[in-house]
PDB file of N, CA and C and ligand atoms in Angstrom:
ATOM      1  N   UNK A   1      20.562  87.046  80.792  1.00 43.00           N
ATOM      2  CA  UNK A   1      19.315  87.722  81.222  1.00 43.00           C
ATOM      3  C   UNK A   1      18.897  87.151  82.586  1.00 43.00           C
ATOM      4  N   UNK A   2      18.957  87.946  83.846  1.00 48.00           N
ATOM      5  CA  UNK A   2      18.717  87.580  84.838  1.00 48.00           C
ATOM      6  C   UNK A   2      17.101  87.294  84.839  1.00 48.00           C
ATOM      7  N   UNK A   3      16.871  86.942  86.259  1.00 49.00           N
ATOM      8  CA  UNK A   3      15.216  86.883  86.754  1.00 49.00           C
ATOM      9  C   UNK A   3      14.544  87.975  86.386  1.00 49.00           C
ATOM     10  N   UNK A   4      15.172  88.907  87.298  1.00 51.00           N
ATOM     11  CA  UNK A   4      14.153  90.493  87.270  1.00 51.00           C
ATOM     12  C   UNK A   4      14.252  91.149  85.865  1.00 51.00           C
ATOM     13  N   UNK A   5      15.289  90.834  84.805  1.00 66.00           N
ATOM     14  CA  UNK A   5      14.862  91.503  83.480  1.00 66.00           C
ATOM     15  C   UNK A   5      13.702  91.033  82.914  1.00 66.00           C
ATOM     16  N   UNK A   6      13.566  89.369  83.466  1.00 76.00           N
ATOM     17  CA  UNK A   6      12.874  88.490  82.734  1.00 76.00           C
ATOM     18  C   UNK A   6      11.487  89.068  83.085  1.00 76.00           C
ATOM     19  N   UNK A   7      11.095  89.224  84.514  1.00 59.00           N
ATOM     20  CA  UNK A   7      10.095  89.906  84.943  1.00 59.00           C
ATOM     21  C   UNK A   7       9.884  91.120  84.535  1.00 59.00           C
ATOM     22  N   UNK A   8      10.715  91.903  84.536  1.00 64.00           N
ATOM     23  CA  UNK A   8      10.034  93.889  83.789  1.00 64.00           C
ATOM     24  C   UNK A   8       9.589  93.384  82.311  1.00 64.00           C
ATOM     25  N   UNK A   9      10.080  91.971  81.728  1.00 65.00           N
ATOM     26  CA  UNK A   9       9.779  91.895  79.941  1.00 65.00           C
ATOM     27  C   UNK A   9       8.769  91.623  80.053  1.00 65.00           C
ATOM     28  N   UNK A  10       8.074  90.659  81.014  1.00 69.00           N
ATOM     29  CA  UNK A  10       6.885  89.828  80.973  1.00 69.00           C
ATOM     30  C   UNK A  10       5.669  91.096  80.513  1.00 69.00           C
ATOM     31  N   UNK A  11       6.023  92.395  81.621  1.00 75.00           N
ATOM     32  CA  UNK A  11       5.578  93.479  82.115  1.00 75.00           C
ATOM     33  C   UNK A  11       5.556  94.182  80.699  1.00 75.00           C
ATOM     34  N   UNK A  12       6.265  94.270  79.681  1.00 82.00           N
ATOM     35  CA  UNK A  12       6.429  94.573  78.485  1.00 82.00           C
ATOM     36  C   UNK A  12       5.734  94.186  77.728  1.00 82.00           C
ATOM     37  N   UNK A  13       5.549  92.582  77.763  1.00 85.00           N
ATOM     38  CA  UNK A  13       5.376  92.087  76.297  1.00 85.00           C
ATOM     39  C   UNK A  13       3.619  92.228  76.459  1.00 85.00           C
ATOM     40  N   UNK A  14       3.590  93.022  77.531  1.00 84.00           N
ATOM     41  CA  UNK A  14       1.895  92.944  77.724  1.00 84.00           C
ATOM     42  C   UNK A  14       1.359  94.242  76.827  1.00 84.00           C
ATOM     43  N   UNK A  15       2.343  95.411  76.177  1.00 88.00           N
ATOM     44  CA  UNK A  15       2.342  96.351  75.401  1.00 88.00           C
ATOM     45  C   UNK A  15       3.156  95.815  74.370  1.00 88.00           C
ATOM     46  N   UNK A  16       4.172  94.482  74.240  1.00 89.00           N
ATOM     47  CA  UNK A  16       4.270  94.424  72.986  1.00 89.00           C
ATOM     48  C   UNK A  16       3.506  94.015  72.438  1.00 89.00           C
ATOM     49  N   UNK A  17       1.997  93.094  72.901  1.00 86.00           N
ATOM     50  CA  UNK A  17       1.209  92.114  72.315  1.00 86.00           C
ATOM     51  C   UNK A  17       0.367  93.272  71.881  1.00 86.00           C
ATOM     52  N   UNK A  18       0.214  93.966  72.663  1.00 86.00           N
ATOM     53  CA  UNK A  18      -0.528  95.141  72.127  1.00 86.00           C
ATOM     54  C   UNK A  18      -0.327  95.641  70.898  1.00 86.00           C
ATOM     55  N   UNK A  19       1.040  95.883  70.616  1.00 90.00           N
ATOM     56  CA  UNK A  19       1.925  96.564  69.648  1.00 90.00           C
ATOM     57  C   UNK A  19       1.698  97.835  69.714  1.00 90.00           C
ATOM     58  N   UNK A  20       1.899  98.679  71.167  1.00 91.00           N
ATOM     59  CA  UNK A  20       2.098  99.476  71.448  1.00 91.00           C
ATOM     60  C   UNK A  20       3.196  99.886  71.739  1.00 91.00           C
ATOM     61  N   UNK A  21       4.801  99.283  71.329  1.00 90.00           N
ATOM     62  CA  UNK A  21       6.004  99.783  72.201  1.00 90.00           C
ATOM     63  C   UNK A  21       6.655 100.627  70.868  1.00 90.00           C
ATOM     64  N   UNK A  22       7.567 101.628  71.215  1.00 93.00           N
ATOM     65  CA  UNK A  22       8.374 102.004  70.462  1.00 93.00           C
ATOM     66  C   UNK A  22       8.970 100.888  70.083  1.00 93.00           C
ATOM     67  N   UNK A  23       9.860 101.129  68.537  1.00 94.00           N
ATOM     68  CA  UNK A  23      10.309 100.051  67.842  1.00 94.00           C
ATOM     69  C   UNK A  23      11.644 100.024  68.264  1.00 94.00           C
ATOM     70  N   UNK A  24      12.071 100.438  68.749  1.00 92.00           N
ATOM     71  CA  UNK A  24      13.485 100.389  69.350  1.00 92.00           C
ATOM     72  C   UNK A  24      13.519  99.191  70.644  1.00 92.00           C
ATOM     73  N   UNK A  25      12.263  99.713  71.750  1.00 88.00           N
ATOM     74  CA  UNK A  25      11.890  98.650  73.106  1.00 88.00           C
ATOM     75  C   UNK A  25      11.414  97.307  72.503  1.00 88.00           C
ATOM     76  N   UNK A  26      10.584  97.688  71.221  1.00 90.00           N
ATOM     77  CA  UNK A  26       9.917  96.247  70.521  1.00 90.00           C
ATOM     78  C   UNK A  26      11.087  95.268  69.811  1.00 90.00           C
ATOM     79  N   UNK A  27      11.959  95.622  69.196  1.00 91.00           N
ATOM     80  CA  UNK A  27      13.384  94.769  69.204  1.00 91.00           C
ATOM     81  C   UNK A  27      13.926  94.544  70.495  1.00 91.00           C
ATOM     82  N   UNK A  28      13.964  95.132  71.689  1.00 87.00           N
ATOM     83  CA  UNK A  28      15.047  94.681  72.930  1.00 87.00           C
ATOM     84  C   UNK A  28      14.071  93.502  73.269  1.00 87.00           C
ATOM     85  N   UNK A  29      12.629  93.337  73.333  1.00 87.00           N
ATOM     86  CA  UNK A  29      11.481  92.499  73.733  1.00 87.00           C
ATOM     87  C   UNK A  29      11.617  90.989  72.730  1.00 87.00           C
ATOM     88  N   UNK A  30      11.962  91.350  71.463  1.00 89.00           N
ATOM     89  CA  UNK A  30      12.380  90.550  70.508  1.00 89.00           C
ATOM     90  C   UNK A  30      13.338  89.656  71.217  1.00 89.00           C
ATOM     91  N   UNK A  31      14.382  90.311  71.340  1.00 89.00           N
ATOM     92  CA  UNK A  31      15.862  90.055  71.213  1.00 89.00           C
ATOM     93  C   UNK A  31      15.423  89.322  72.656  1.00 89.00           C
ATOM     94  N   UNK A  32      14.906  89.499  73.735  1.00 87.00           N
ATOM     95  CA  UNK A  32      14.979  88.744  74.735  1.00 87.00           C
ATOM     96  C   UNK A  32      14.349  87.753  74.434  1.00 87.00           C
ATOM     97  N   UNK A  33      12.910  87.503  74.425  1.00 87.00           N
ATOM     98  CA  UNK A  33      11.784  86.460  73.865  1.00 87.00           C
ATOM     99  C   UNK A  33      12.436  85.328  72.974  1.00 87.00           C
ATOM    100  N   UNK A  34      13.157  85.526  71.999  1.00 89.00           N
ATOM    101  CA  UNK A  34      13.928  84.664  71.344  1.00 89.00           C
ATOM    102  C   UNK A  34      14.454  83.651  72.120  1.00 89.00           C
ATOM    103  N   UNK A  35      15.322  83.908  73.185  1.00 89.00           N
ATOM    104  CA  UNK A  35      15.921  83.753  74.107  1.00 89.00           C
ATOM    105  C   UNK A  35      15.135  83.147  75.308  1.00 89.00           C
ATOM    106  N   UNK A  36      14.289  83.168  75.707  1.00 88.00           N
ATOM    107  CA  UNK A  36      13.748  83.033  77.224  1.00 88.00           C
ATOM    108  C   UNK A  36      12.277  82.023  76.899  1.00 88.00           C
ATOM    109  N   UNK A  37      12.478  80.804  76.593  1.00 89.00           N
ATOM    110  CA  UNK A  37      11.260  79.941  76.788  1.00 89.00           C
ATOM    111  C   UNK A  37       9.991  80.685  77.974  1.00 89.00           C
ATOM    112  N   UNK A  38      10.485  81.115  79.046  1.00 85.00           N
ATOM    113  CA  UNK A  38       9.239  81.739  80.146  1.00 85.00           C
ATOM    114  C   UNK A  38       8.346  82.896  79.186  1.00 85.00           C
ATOM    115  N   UNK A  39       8.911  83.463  78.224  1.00 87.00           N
ATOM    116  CA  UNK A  39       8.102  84.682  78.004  1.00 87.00           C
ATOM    117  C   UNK A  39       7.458  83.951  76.444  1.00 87.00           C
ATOM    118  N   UNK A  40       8.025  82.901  76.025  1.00 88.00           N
ATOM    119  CA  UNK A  40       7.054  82.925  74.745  1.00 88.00           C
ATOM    120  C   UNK A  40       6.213  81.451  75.360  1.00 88.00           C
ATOM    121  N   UNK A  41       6.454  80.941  76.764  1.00 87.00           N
ATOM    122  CA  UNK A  41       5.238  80.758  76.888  1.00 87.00           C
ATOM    123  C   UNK A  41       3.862  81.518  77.435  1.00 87.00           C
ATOM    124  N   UNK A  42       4.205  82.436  77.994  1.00 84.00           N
ATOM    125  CA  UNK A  42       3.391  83.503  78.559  1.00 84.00           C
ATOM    126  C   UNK A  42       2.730  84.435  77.167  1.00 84.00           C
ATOM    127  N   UNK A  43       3.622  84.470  76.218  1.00 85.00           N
ATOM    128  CA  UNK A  43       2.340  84.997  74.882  1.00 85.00           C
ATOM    129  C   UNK A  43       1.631  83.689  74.164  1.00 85.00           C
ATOM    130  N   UNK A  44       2.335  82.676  74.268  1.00 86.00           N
ATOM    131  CA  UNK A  44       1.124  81.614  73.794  1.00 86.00           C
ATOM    132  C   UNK A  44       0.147  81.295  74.919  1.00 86.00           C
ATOM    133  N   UNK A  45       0.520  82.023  75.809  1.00 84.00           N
ATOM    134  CA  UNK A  45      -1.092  81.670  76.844  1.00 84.00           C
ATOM    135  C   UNK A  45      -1.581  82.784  76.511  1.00 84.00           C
ATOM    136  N   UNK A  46      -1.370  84.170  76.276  1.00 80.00           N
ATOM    137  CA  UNK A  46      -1.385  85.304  76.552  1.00 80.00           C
ATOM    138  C   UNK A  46      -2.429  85.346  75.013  1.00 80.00           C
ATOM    139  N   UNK A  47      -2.019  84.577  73.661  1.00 80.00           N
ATOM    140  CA  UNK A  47      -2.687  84.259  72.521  1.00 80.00           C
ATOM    141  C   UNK A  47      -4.473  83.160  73.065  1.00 80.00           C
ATOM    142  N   UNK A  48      -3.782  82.379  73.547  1.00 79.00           N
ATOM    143  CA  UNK A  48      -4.955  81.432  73.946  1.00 79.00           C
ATOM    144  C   UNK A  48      -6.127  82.071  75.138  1.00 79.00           C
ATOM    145  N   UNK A  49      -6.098  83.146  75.671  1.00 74.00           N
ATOM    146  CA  UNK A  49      -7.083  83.317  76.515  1.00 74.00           C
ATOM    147  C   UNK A  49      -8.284  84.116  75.832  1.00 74.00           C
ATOM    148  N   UNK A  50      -8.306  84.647  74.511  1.00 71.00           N
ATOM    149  CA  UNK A  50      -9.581  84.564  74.207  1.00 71.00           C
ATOM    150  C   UNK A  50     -10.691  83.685  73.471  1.00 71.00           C
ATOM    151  N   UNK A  51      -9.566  82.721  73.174  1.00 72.00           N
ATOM    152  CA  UNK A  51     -10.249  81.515  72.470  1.00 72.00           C
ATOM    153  C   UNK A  51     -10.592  80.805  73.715  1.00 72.00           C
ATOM    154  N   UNK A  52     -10.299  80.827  74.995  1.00 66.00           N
ATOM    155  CA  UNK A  52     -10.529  80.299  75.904  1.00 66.00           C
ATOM    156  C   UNK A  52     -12.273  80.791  76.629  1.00 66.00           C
ATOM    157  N   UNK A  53     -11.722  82.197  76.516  1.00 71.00           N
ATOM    158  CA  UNK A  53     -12.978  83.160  77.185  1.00 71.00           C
ATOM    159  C   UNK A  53     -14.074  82.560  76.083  1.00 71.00           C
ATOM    160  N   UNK A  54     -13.609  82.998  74.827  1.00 73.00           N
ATOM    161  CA  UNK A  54     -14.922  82.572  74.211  1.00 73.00           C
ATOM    162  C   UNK A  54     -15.955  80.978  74.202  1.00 73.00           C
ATOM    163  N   UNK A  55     -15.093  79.933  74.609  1.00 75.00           N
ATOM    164  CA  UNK A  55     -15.609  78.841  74.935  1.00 75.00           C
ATOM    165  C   UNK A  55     -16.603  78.755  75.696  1.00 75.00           C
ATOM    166  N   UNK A  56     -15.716  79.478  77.187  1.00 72.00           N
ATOM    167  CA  UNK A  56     -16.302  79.484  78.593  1.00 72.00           C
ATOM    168  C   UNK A  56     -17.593  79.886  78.376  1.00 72.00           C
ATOM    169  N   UNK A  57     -17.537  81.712  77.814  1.00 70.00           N
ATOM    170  CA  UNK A  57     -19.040  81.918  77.721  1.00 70.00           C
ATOM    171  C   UNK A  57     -19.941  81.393  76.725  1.00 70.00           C
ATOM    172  N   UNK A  58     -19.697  80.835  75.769  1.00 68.00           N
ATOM    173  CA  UNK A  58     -20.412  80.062  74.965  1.00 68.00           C
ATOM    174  C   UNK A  58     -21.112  78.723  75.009  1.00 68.00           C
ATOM    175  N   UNK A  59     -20.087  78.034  76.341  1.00 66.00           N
ATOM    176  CA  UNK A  59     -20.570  76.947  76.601  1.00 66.00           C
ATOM    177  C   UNK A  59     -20.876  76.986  78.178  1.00 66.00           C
ATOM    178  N   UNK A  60     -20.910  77.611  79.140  1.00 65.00           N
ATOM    179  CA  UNK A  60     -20.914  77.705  80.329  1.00 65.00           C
ATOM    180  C   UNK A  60     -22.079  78.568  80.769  1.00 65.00           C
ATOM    181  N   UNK A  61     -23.100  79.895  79.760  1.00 64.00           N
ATOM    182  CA  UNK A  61     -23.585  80.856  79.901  1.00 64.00           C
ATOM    183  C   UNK A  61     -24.656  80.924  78.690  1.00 64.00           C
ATOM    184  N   UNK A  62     -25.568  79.720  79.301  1.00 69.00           N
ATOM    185  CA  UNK A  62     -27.117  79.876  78.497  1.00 69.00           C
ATOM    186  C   UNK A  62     -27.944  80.848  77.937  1.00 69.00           C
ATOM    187  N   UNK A  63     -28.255  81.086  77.440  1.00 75.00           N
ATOM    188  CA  UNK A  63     -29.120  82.603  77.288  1.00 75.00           C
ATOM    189  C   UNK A  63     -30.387  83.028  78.018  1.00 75.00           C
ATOM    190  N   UNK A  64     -30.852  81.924  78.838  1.00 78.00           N
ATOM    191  CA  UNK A  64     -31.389  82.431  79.770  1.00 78.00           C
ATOM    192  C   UNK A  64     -30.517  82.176  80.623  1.00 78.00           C
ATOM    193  N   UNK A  65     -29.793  81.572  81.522  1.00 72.00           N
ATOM    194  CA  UNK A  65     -29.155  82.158  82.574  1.00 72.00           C
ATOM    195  C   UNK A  65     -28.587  83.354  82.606  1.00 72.00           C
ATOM    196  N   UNK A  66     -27.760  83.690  81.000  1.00 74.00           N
ATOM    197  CA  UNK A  66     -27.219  85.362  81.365  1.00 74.00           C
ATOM    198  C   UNK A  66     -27.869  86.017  81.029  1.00 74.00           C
ATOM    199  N   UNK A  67     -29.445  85.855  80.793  1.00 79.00           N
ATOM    200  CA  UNK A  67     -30.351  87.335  81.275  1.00 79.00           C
ATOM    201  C   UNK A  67     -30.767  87.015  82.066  1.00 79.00           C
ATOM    202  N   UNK A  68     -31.296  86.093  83.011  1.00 80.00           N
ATOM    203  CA  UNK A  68     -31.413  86.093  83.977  1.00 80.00           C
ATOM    204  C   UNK A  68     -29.939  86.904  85.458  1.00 80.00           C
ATOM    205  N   UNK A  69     -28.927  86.236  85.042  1.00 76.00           N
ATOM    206  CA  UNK A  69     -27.920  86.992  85.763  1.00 76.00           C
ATOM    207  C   UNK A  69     -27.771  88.787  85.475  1.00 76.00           C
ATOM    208  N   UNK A  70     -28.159  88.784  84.385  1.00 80.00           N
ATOM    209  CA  UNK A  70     -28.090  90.355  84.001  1.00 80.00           C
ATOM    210  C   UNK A  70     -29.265  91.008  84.906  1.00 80.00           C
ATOM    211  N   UNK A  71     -30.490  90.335  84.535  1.00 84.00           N
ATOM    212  CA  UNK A  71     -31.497  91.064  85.550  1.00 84.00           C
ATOM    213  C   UNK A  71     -31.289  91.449  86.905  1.00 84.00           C
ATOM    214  N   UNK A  72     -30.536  90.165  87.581  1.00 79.00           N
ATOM    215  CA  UNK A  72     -30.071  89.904  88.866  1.00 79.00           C
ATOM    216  C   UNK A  72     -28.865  91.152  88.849  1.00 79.00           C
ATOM    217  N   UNK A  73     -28.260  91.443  88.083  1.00 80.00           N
ATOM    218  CA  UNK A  73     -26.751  92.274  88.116  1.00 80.00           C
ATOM    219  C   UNK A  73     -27.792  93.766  88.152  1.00 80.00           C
ATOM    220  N   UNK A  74     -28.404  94.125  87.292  1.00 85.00           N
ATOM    221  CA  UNK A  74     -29.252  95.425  87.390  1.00 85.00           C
ATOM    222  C   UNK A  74     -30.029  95.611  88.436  1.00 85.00           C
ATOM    223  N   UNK A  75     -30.768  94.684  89.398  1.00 83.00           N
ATOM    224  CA  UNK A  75     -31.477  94.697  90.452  1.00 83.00           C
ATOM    225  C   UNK A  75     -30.021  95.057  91.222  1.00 83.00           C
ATOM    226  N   UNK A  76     -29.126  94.193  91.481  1.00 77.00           N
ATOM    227  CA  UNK A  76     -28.173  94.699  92.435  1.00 77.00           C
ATOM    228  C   UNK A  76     -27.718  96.215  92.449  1.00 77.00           C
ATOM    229  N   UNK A  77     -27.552  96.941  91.304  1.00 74.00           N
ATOM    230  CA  UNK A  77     -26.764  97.735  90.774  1.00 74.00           C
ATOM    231  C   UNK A  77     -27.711  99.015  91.244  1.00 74.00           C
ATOM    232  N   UNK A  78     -28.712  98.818  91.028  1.00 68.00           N
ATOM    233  CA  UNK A  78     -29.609 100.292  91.458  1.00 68.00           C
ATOM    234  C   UNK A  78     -29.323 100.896  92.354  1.00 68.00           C
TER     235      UNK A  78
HETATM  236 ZN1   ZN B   1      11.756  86.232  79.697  1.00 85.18          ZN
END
């Protein structure tokens, strides 16, 4: 498996995580991933970014600062 297959899979596994691919493309995605440490670390990050997001805003985004930023976002927005 060269570079650039490795790259169109990456491009893939962003509809396999979905589990949107035909099951035919969802085995070739298999069959590579098995194979290619780069792409099953890219779904264990690809797993970890909403446990991530949810931190951020939970711990980063007070409840008055994000209504305050919201007010500020609707004043802009008019
Ligand atoms: Zn790969």
């Amino acid at each position: 498996m060269n570079h650039d297959a490795c790259v169109s899979g990456v491009e893939l596994l962003m509809d396999y995580l979905e589990g949107v691919l035909p099951a035919d493309v969802r085995s070739a995605v298999e069959a590579h991933v098995s194979g290619c440490p780069r792409c099953v670390a890219f779904i264990e990050s690809y797993r970890e970014t909403p446990r991530i997001m949810r931190e951020a805003t939970a711990n980063a985004m007070p409840e008055d600062l994000q209504a305050s930023l919201l007010s500020f976002l609707r004043e802009r927005t008019r």
